[in-house]
Amino acid sequence: MPIHDLPGRTRPALLAATLAATTLLGVGIGISRPDAADAATSLKTLAAAKGRDVGFALAVDRITEPAYPAVADNEFNLVVAENAMKWDSVEPVQGQFRWTGSDVVADYATATGKKLYGHTLLWHQALPGWVAALPADQLRAAMRHHITTVVDKYEGRVAAWDVVNEAFSDNGDGSRRGDSVFQQKLGDGYIAEALTTARAADPDVDLCLNDYSVEWVGAKSDALYNLVKSFKATGVPIDCVGLQGHFVLGQVPGDLQANLQRFADLGVDVRITELDVRVPVPADATKLAQQASDYRRVWQACLAVTRCRGVTTWGLTDRYSWIPEFFAGQGAALMFDENYAPKPAYQAVAEALGGAPTPSPTTPTPSPTTPAPGVGCTVTYVPNSWNTGFTAEVRIRNDGPTAITGWSVGFAFSTGQAVTNGWNATVSQAGAQVTARNAAWNATVPAGGTVSFGFQGTHGGVNPSPAAFTLNGSACRAG
Ligand code: G3I
């Protein structure tokens, strides 16, 4: 059964589709203001309209940072635990289950109306040492007990489980993974046994196999394909296949769609479960444009396959991602940058999902509780006033350690000033609040670099400068 059709699952509440462009009092300068029909919506609204899941992997220790849930709540309709449901998290000591982290994820899914995806019941990594030390008969019993306990715990809440993760060898030849204690001690049959055990624990949950380097047609994906085919033929419960999608920039396989389709044709659901596109850092506009193209192609492939249920990114923001730790010199792999601003990849996904090619007005520009270490900005505001008119030149300096791609400057007038036109940015005004967004050609501000924009406006006789400025939601110093 497709997981988004399961009874009892809470559909995410759809947000209002537009942030009434008509309520904006000001004018878009340089770029025409979108009318309501053109207004972009959040990714989850767009994806839900196409019957798809747009997911993210949640890192539980980040959820208390206000910006994190502010973006996640708005943009995604599926959540998976990046680490909190792995064996070493939930059963670190044999028979002693610890639900602290996993409950955070499950409760977050419930509270925000998101589908909960389970990752993962069996994996050769994130495994406590005691598991590997067990002799075969005890390992089998421990495996069964672990699967049964975890699946029971979240029965009716988890929509689908990655029952076995990465069963095939890293060398890509389609052989079984030799460094798995389950493979070593229980042999090839452990996968079917794990699936059967999970089915006994929850007759309704979808049961998936998940792997990487299986996104294209090749020896490894052939092996996975043949395994799924044999399970379907012999009645071993299997409902879905996850292709992780940890891609190198510019290397989304050309046969991704065909590969998804051949799995779907076996009678299982498919999804991209761990998408990221890693970039040699520092990222620049060219790399981010390629990354946007890569994200777009992944979504296009999924949308072209009826049984592709959606795409999940492995993380939320470049601020927190596994990539820099595991791949030296690489990073910037996700749709939101280190300041939670949507990147070109975000726009590409929105467009692939049928959204308008403008930044999502429903995406908040949240403020982290504390500025990220080393991240900062300085704004210099120079007005030139006469009678009831004025111009202002605004210069932003990126004081952070990395380039910013995509910027939004916010400030408020205090005495009824009104923007009438501007340059080098799209300047809009809602009440007292003014927002200036980058033009296409000045989106990137290198570390230590500056960018300037300006505008003309009217005032009522006094024209004090704004007291505070933000850059991508974070407070700046006045220069
Ligand atoms: O929680 C401890 C912390 O207490 C300790 O201080 C710190 C010191 O390094 O380590 C922390 O644990 C780390 C954990 O992530 C949480 O941050 C582990 O060392 C680290 O190995 C672990 O890495 C995770 C990795 O799986 C292994 O479980 C990554 O975050 C996670 O993104 C990655 O996810 C996998 C998928 O599950 C399967 N597919 C590939 C994907 C990427 O490797």
Coordinates of C-alpha atoms and ligand atoms in Angstrom, one line a residue:
M1 CA 0.0 0.0 0.0
P2 CA 1.4 3.4 -0.8
I3 CA 2.4 5.0 2.4
H4 CA 0.7 8.3 1.7
D5 CA -2.6 6.4 1.4
L6 CA -2.4 4.6 4.7
P7 CA -5.5 5.1 6.8
G8 CA -5.0 7.0 10.0
R9 CA -2.1 9.0 8.8
T10 CA -2.4 12.7 9.4
R11 CA -2.2 14.8 6.3
P12 CA -0.1 17.8 6.8
A13 CA -2.2 20.9 7.0
L14 CA -1.7 22.8 3.9
L15 CA -0.6 26.3 4.4
A16 CA -2.2 29.2 2.8
A17 CA -1.0 29.1 -0.8
T18 CA 0.0 32.7 -1.1
L19 CA 1.1 35.4 1.1
A20 CA -1.1 38.0 -0.4
A21 CA 1.1 40.0 -2.7
T22 CA -1.7 42.5 -2.7
T23 CA -1.1 43.3 0.9
L24 CA 2.4 44.5 0.2
L25 CA 2.2 48.2 0.2
G26 CA 5.5 48.8 -1.6
V27 CA 6.7 48.1 -5.0
G28 CA 9.0 45.5 -6.4
I29 CA 11.8 47.3 -8.2
G30 CA 13.6 46.0 -11.2
I31 CA 11.5 42.8 -11.0
S32 CA 7.8 43.0 -11.4
R33 CA 5.8 42.0 -8.4
P34 CA 4.2 38.6 -8.8
D35 CA 0.4 38.6 -8.7
A36 CA -1.4 36.1 -6.4
A37 CA -1.6 33.5 -9.1
D38 CA 2.1 33.5 -9.6
A39 CA 3.1 33.5 -6.0
A40 CA 5.3 30.6 -5.0
T41 CA 4.2 28.3 -2.2
S42 CA 6.1 26.1 0.2
L43 CA 7.6 22.9 -1.1
K44 CA 5.2 20.8 0.9
T45 CA 2.2 22.5 -0.5
L46 CA 3.5 22.0 -4.0
A47 CA 4.6 18.4 -3.4
A48 CA 1.3 17.5 -1.7
A49 CA -0.6 18.8 -4.7
K50 CA 1.3 16.2 -6.8
G51 CA 0.7 13.5 -4.2
R52 CA 4.4 13.4 -3.3
D53 CA 6.4 13.6 -0.1
V54 CA 9.1 16.2 0.3
G55 CA 11.1 15.1 3.3
F56 CA 14.1 16.0 5.4
A57 CA 16.3 14.1 7.8
L58 CA 16.0 15.6 11.3
A59 CA 19.0 15.9 13.6
V60 CA 17.4 15.9 17.1
D61 CA 20.0 18.1 18.7
R62 CA 19.2 21.0 16.3
I63 CA 15.4 21.1 16.8
T64 CA 15.7 23.6 19.7
E65 CA 17.3 26.2 17.4
P66 CA 14.2 28.3 16.4
A67 CA 15.2 28.7 12.7
Y68 CA 15.5 24.9 12.3
P69 CA 11.8 24.0 12.9
A70 CA 10.7 27.3 11.4
V71 CA 12.0 26.2 8.0
A72 CA 11.3 22.5 8.5
D73 CA 7.7 23.0 9.6
N74 CA 6.9 25.1 6.6
E75 CA 8.6 23.3 3.8
F76 CA 8.4 19.5 4.4
N77 CA 5.7 17.0 4.8
L78 CA 7.9 14.0 5.7
V79 CA 10.5 13.6 8.4
V80 CA 13.0 10.9 9.0
A81 CA 15.5 10.6 11.9
E82 CA 19.0 11.2 10.7
N83 CA 20.4 9.1 13.5
A84 CA 17.9 8.8 16.3
M85 CA 16.2 5.5 15.2
K86 CA 19.4 3.6 14.5
W87 CA 20.2 0.6 16.6
D88 CA 22.9 2.3 18.7
S89 CA 20.5 5.0 19.5
V90 CA 17.5 2.9 20.6
E91 CA 19.1 -0.2 22.0
P92 CA 22.6 0.7 23.1
V93 CA 22.6 -2.0 25.7
Q94 CA 21.0 -5.4 25.0
G95 CA 17.4 -5.4 25.9
Q96 CA 17.4 -1.8 27.2
F97 CA 15.6 0.4 24.9
R98 CA 16.1 4.2 25.0
W99 CA 13.5 6.2 23.1
T100 CA 14.7 9.7 24.0
G101 CA 15.8 10.8 20.6
S102 CA 13.5 8.6 18.5
D103 CA 10.5 10.0 20.4
V104 CA 11.6 13.5 19.7
V105 CA 11.4 12.7 16.0
A106 CA 8.1 10.8 16.2
D107 CA 6.5 13.5 18.4
Y108 CA 7.7 16.2 16.0
A109 CA 6.1 14.3 13.1
T110 CA 2.8 14.1 15.0
A111 CA 2.9 17.7 16.2
T112 CA 3.6 19.1 12.7
G113 CA 1.4 16.7 10.7
K114 CA 4.3 15.2 8.8
K115 CA 4.6 11.6 7.6
L116 CA 7.2 9.7 9.7
Y117 CA 9.7 7.6 7.9
G118 CA 11.7 5.0 9.8
H119 CA 15.4 4.7 9.4
T120 CA 16.7 2.1 10.0
L121 CA 16.1 -1.3 11.6
L122 CA 19.3 -3.2 10.4
W123 CA 22.5 -1.6 9.3
H124 CA 26.1 -2.7 9.6
Q125 CA 26.9 0.8 11.0
A126 CA 25.6 2.6 14.0
L127 CA 25.6 -0.8 15.7
P128 CA 26.6 -1.2 19.3
G129 CA 29.6 -3.4 20.0
W130 CA 27.5 -6.0 21.9
V131 CA 25.7 -7.0 18.7
A132 CA 28.8 -8.0 16.8
A133 CA 30.0 -10.0 19.7
L134 CA 27.0 -12.4 19.7
P135 CA 27.2 -15.9 18.3
A136 CA 24.9 -16.6 15.4
D137 CA 21.9 -18.0 17.3
Q138 CA 21.9 -15.2 19.8
L139 CA 22.4 -12.6 17.0
R140 CA 19.3 -14.0 15.3
A141 CA 17.3 -13.7 18.5
A142 CA 18.6 -10.2 19.1
M143 CA 17.8 -9.1 15.6
R144 CA 14.3 -10.4 15.9
H145 CA 13.8 -8.8 19.3
H146 CA 15.2 -5.5 18.1
I147 CA 13.0 -5.3 15.0
T148 CA 9.9 -6.4 16.8
T149 CA 10.4 -4.0 19.7
V150 CA 11.1 -1.0 17.5
V151 CA 8.4 -1.6 15.0
D152 CA 5.9 -2.3 17.8
K153 CA 6.9 0.9 19.5
Y154 CA 6.0 3.1 16.5
E155 CA 3.2 1.0 15.0
G156 CA 0.7 3.2 13.4
R157 CA 3.1 6.2 13.5
V158 CA 5.9 5.1 11.1
A159 CA 4.6 4.9 7.6
A160 CA 7.5 3.0 6.2
W161 CA 10.7 1.4 7.5
D162 CA 14.1 1.0 6.0
V163 CA 14.2 -2.6 7.2
V164 CA 17.7 -3.3 5.9
N165 CA 20.0 -0.5 4.9
E166 CA 23.0 -0.9 2.6
A167 CA 23.0 -4.7 2.3
F168 CA 25.2 -4.7 -0.7
S169 CA 29.0 -4.2 -0.9
D170 CA 30.6 -0.8 -1.3
N171 CA 32.6 -2.1 -4.2
G172 CA 29.5 -1.9 -6.4
D173 CA 29.8 -5.4 -7.9
G174 CA 26.5 -6.5 -6.6
S175 CA 27.9 -8.9 -4.0
R176 CA 26.5 -8.9 -0.5
R177 CA 28.2 -6.7 2.0
G178 CA 31.0 -8.7 3.7
D179 CA 31.5 -6.3 6.6
S180 CA 28.0 -6.8 8.0
V181 CA 27.8 -9.0 11.0
F182 CA 24.3 -10.1 9.9
Q183 CA 25.6 -11.2 6.6
Q184 CA 28.6 -12.9 8.1
K185 CA 26.8 -14.8 10.8
L186 CA 23.3 -15.3 9.4
G187 CA 24.0 -15.5 5.7
D188 CA 21.9 -14.3 2.8
G189 CA 18.7 -15.2 4.4
Y190 CA 18.8 -12.5 7.1
I191 CA 17.2 -9.9 4.8
A192 CA 14.1 -12.0 4.2
E193 CA 14.0 -12.9 7.9
A194 CA 14.2 -9.2 8.9
L195 CA 11.4 -8.3 6.5
T196 CA 9.2 -11.2 7.7
T197 CA 9.8 -10.2 11.4
A198 CA 8.9 -6.6 10.7
R199 CA 5.7 -7.7 8.9
A200 CA 4.7 -9.8 11.9
A201 CA 5.2 -6.8 14.2
D202 CA 3.1 -4.4 12.0
P203 CA 1.0 -5.8 9.2
D204 CA 0.3 -2.3 7.8
V205 CA 3.7 -0.5 7.8
D206 CA 5.5 -0.4 4.5
L207 CA 8.8 -2.4 4.4
C208 CA 11.7 -1.0 2.4
L209 CA 15.2 -1.9 1.4
N210 CA 17.5 1.2 1.1
D211 CA 20.9 1.5 -0.5
Y212 CA 23.3 3.8 -2.2
S213 CA 25.1 3.7 -5.6
V214 CA 21.9 2.0 -6.8
E215 CA 20.5 5.1 -8.5
W216 CA 21.7 4.0 -11.9
V217 CA 21.4 0.7 -13.8
G218 CA 24.5 -1.3 -12.9
A219 CA 25.7 -4.4 -11.1
K220 CA 24.7 -3.1 -7.6
S221 CA 21.3 -1.9 -8.6
D222 CA 20.8 -5.1 -10.7
A223 CA 21.5 -7.2 -7.5
L224 CA 19.0 -5.2 -5.5
Y225 CA 16.5 -5.4 -8.3
N226 CA 16.9 -9.2 -8.5
L227 CA 16.5 -9.5 -4.8
V228 CA 13.3 -7.5 -4.7
K229 CA 12.0 -9.5 -7.7
S230 CA 12.8 -12.8 -6.0
F231 CA 11.0 -11.5 -2.8
K232 CA 7.9 -10.6 -4.8
A233 CA 8.0 -14.0 -6.5
T234 CA 8.3 -15.9 -3.2
G235 CA 6.0 -13.9 -1.0
V236 CA 8.6 -12.2 1.2
P237 CA 7.1 -9.0 2.3
I238 CA 8.6 -6.0 0.5
D239 CA 6.8 -2.8 -0.3
C240 CA 9.4 -0.2 -1.3
V241 CA 12.9 0.5 -2.4
G242 CA 14.9 3.6 -1.3
L243 CA 17.6 5.0 -3.5
Q244 CA 19.6 7.2 -1.3
G245 CA 20.8 9.8 -3.8
H246 CA 24.1 11.1 -2.3
F247 CA 25.3 12.8 -5.5
V248 CA 28.4 14.5 -6.6
L249 CA 27.9 17.8 -8.3
G250 CA 26.8 17.3 -11.9
Q251 CA 26.6 13.6 -11.6
V252 CA 22.9 12.8 -11.3
P253 CA 22.7 9.6 -13.5
G254 CA 21.0 10.0 -16.8
D255 CA 19.1 6.8 -16.3
L256 CA 17.7 7.6 -12.8
Q257 CA 14.2 7.7 -14.0
A258 CA 14.5 4.5 -16.0
N259 CA 16.0 2.8 -13.0
L260 CA 13.2 4.1 -10.7
Q261 CA 10.7 2.8 -13.2
R262 CA 12.1 -0.7 -13.4
F263 CA 11.9 -1.1 -9.6
A264 CA 8.4 0.3 -9.7
D265 CA 7.4 -2.2 -12.3
L266 CA 8.2 -4.9 -9.9
G267 CA 5.3 -3.7 -7.8
V268 CA 7.0 -1.7 -5.1
D269 CA 7.0 2.0 -4.3
V270 CA 10.3 3.9 -4.8
R271 CA 11.6 7.1 -3.4
I272 CA 14.8 9.1 -3.2
T273 CA 15.6 8.7 0.5
E274 CA 18.8 10.7 1.3
L275 CA 19.3 13.3 -1.4
D276 CA 22.2 15.7 -1.2
V277 CA 24.5 17.1 -3.9
R278 CA 27.9 17.9 -2.5
V279 CA 29.8 20.8 -3.8
P280 CA 33.5 21.6 -3.6
V281 CA 33.7 24.5 -1.2
P282 CA 33.5 27.4 -1.3
A283 CA 30.4 27.2 -3.4
D284 CA 29.9 29.9 -6.0
A285 CA 27.1 30.9 -8.3
T286 CA 28.2 28.5 -11.0
K287 CA 28.3 25.5 -8.7
L288 CA 25.0 26.4 -7.1
A289 CA 23.4 26.7 -10.5
Q290 CA 24.7 23.2 -11.4
Q291 CA 23.4 22.0 -8.1
A292 CA 20.0 23.5 -8.8
S293 CA 19.9 21.6 -12.1
D294 CA 20.8 18.4 -10.3
Y295 CA 18.1 18.8 -7.7
R296 CA 15.6 19.6 -10.5
R297 CA 16.6 16.5 -12.4
V298 CA 16.1 14.3 -9.4
W299 CA 12.6 15.6 -8.8
Q300 CA 11.7 15.4 -12.5
A301 CA 12.7 11.8 -12.5
C302 CA 10.6 11.1 -9.5
L303 CA 7.6 12.9 -10.8
A304 CA 7.8 11.0 -14.0
V305 CA 7.4 7.7 -12.2
T306 CA 3.9 7.1 -10.7
R307 CA 5.2 5.0 -7.8
C308 CA 7.9 7.3 -6.8
R309 CA 6.5 8.6 -3.6
G310 CA 8.9 11.5 -3.1
V311 CA 12.3 12.8 -2.3
T312 CA 13.9 13.3 1.1
T313 CA 17.0 15.4 1.6
W314 CA 19.6 14.1 4.1
G315 CA 19.5 17.1 6.4
L316 CA 17.9 20.5 6.3
T317 CA 20.5 23.2 6.1
D318 CA 24.2 23.4 5.0
R319 CA 24.8 24.6 8.6
Y320 CA 24.4 21.0 9.7
S321 CA 25.3 18.3 7.3
W322 CA 27.2 15.0 7.4
I323 CA 29.1 15.9 4.2
P324 CA 32.0 18.1 5.4
E325 CA 32.8 15.6 8.1
F326 CA 32.9 12.7 5.7
F327 CA 34.2 14.4 2.5
A328 CA 37.0 16.8 3.0
G329 CA 36.6 20.0 1.0
Q330 CA 33.0 19.3 0.1
G331 CA 29.8 20.7 1.5
A332 CA 26.9 23.0 0.7
A333 CA 24.9 20.0 -0.3
L334 CA 21.4 20.9 0.7
M335 CA 18.6 23.3 -0.4
F336 CA 19.0 25.8 2.5
D337 CA 22.3 27.5 3.2
E338 CA 24.0 28.0 6.5
N339 CA 21.7 30.9 7.3
Y340 CA 18.6 28.9 6.4
A341 CA 18.1 31.0 3.2
P342 CA 16.7 29.0 0.2
K343 CA 19.4 28.3 -2.4
P344 CA 18.9 28.0 -6.2
A345 CA 18.3 24.3 -5.6
Y346 CA 15.2 25.3 -3.6
Q347 CA 13.9 27.4 -6.5
A348 CA 14.6 24.6 -8.9
V349 CA 12.7 22.1 -6.8
A350 CA 9.8 24.5 -6.4
E351 CA 9.7 25.0 -10.1
A352 CA 9.9 21.2 -10.8
L353 CA 6.9 20.9 -8.6
G354 CA 5.0 23.5 -10.5
G355 CA 5.7 26.5 -8.3
A356 CA 6.5 30.0 -9.5
P357 CA 10.1 31.0 -10.1
T358 CA 10.2 33.3 -7.1
P359 CA 11.4 32.9 -3.5
S360 CA 8.7 31.3 -1.3
P361 CA 6.9 34.1 0.5
T362 CA 5.8 31.6 3.1
T363 CA 9.3 30.7 4.0
P364 CA 10.1 32.6 7.1
T365 CA 13.5 34.3 7.5
P366 CA 14.0 33.0 11.0
S367 CA 16.5 34.2 13.5
P368 CA 18.7 31.5 15.1
T369 CA 18.9 31.9 18.9
T370 CA 22.4 32.9 18.7
P371 CA 24.3 34.0 15.6
A372 CA 26.4 31.1 14.2
P373 CA 30.0 31.3 15.2
G374 CA 31.8 33.6 12.8
V375 CA 28.6 34.5 10.9
G376 CA 27.8 38.2 10.9
C377 CA 27.2 41.3 8.8
T378 CA 27.5 45.0 8.9
V379 CA 25.0 47.4 7.2
T380 CA 25.8 50.9 6.4
Y381 CA 22.7 53.1 5.7
V382 CA 23.3 56.5 4.1
P383 CA 20.2 58.7 3.5
N384 CA 20.1 61.9 1.5
S385 CA 16.9 63.8 2.4
W386 CA 15.1 66.8 1.0
N387 CA 11.6 68.3 1.8
T388 CA 9.5 65.1 1.8
G389 CA 11.7 62.9 -0.4
F390 CA 14.9 61.0 0.0
T391 CA 17.3 58.4 -1.4
A392 CA 19.2 55.9 0.6
E393 CA 22.3 53.9 -0.2
V394 CA 22.6 50.6 1.7
R395 CA 25.8 48.7 1.9
I396 CA 26.0 45.2 3.3
R397 CA 29.3 43.5 4.3
N398 CA 29.4 39.8 4.8
D399 CA 31.5 39.3 8.0
G400 CA 31.0 35.6 8.0
P401 CA 33.6 33.0 7.0
T402 CA 31.8 31.8 3.9
A403 CA 30.1 33.3 0.9
I404 CA 26.4 34.1 1.1
T405 CA 24.4 33.1 -1.9
G406 CA 20.9 34.7 -1.9
W407 CA 20.4 37.6 0.5
S408 CA 17.5 39.4 2.0
V409 CA 18.0 42.6 4.1
G410 CA 15.2 43.6 6.5
F411 CA 14.6 46.8 8.3
A412 CA 11.7 49.0 9.6
F413 CA 10.9 52.6 9.1
S414 CA 9.7 54.5 12.2
T415 CA 7.9 57.6 10.9
G416 CA 5.9 56.4 7.9
Q417 CA 8.5 56.6 5.2
A418 CA 7.6 54.8 2.0
V419 CA 9.7 53.3 -0.7
T420 CA 8.9 54.4 -4.2
N421 CA 11.6 52.8 -6.4
G422 CA 15.0 51.3 -6.1
W423 CA 18.0 49.8 -7.7
N424 CA 20.3 46.7 -7.4
A425 CA 17.7 44.8 -5.4
T426 CA 14.0 44.0 -5.3
V427 CA 12.7 46.3 -2.6
S428 CA 9.2 45.8 -1.2
Q429 CA 7.4 47.2 1.8
A430 CA 4.7 45.9 4.0
G431 CA 3.6 48.4 6.6
A432 CA 6.7 49.7 8.2
Q433 CA 8.8 46.7 7.3
V434 CA 11.0 46.8 4.2
T435 CA 12.6 43.8 2.6
A436 CA 15.3 44.1 -0.1
R437 CA 16.2 40.9 -1.9
N438 CA 19.1 40.4 -4.2
A439 CA 18.9 40.7 -7.9
A440 CA 19.9 37.7 -9.9
W441 CA 23.3 39.1 -10.7
N442 CA 24.4 40.1 -7.2
A443 CA 23.2 37.1 -5.2
T444 CA 26.6 36.0 -4.0
V445 CA 28.5 38.0 -1.4
P446 CA 31.9 36.5 -0.7
A447 CA 33.2 36.3 2.8
G448 CA 34.4 39.8 3.6
G449 CA 32.8 41.1 0.5
T450 CA 30.2 43.9 0.1
V451 CA 27.1 44.5 -1.9
S452 CA 25.1 47.7 -2.3
F453 CA 21.6 48.7 -3.2
G454 CA 19.6 51.8 -3.0
F455 CA 16.1 53.2 -3.1
Q456 CA 14.1 56.4 -3.4
G457 CA 11.3 57.2 -1.0
T458 CA 9.0 59.7 0.6
H459 CA 8.8 60.9 4.2
G460 CA 6.6 63.3 6.2
G461 CA 9.2 65.8 7.2
V462 CA 11.4 63.8 9.4
N463 CA 13.4 60.9 8.1
P464 CA 15.3 58.9 10.8
S465 CA 17.4 56.0 9.7
P466 CA 16.2 52.5 10.6
A467 CA 17.5 51.4 14.0
A468 CA 18.3 47.8 13.1
F469 CA 19.0 45.6 10.1
T470 CA 18.9 41.9 9.5
L471 CA 20.6 39.8 6.8
N472 CA 18.9 36.5 6.0
G473 CA 17.1 36.8 9.4
S474 CA 20.2 37.4 11.5
A475 CA 20.9 40.7 13.1
C476 CA 23.7 42.9 11.6
R477 CA 25.9 45.5 13.1
A478 CA 25.3 49.1 12.0
G479 CA 28.3 50.3 10.1
Ligands
G3I1 O1 26.3 11.5 19.0 C1 27.7 11.5 19.1 C2 28.2 12.5 20.0 O2 27.8 12.2 21.3 C3 29.8 12.6 19.9 O3 30.2 13.7 20.7 C4 30.2 12.8 18.5 C5 31.7 12.8 18.3 O4 32.0 12.7 17.0 O5 29.7 11.8 17.7 C6 28.3 11.7 17.7 O6 27.8 10.7 16.9 C7 27.9 10.9 15.5 C8 26.5 10.9 14.9 O7 26.6 11.0 13.5 C9 25.7 12.1 15.4 O8 26.2 13.3 15.1 C10 28.8 9.8 14.9 O9 30.1 10.0 15.4 C11 28.7 9.9 13.5 O10 29.4 8.7 12.9 C12 27.3 9.9 13.0 O11 27.3 9.9 11.6 C13 26.1 9.6 11.0 C14 26.3 8.4 10.1 O12 25.1 8.2 9.3 C15 26.6 7.2 10.9 O13 25.5 6.8 11.7 C16 25.7 10.8 10.2 O14 25.3 11.9 11.1 C17 24.5 10.5 9.3 O15 24.2 11.5 8.4 C18 24.8 9.2 8.5 O16 23.7 8.9 7.7 C19 23.8 7.8 6.8 C20 22.5 7.1 6.7 O17 22.1 6.7 8.0 C21 22.6 5.9 5.7 N1 23.1 6.3 4.4 C22 24.3 7.1 4.4 C23 24.2 8.3 5.4 C24 25.4 9.2 5.4 O18 26.5 8.5 5.9

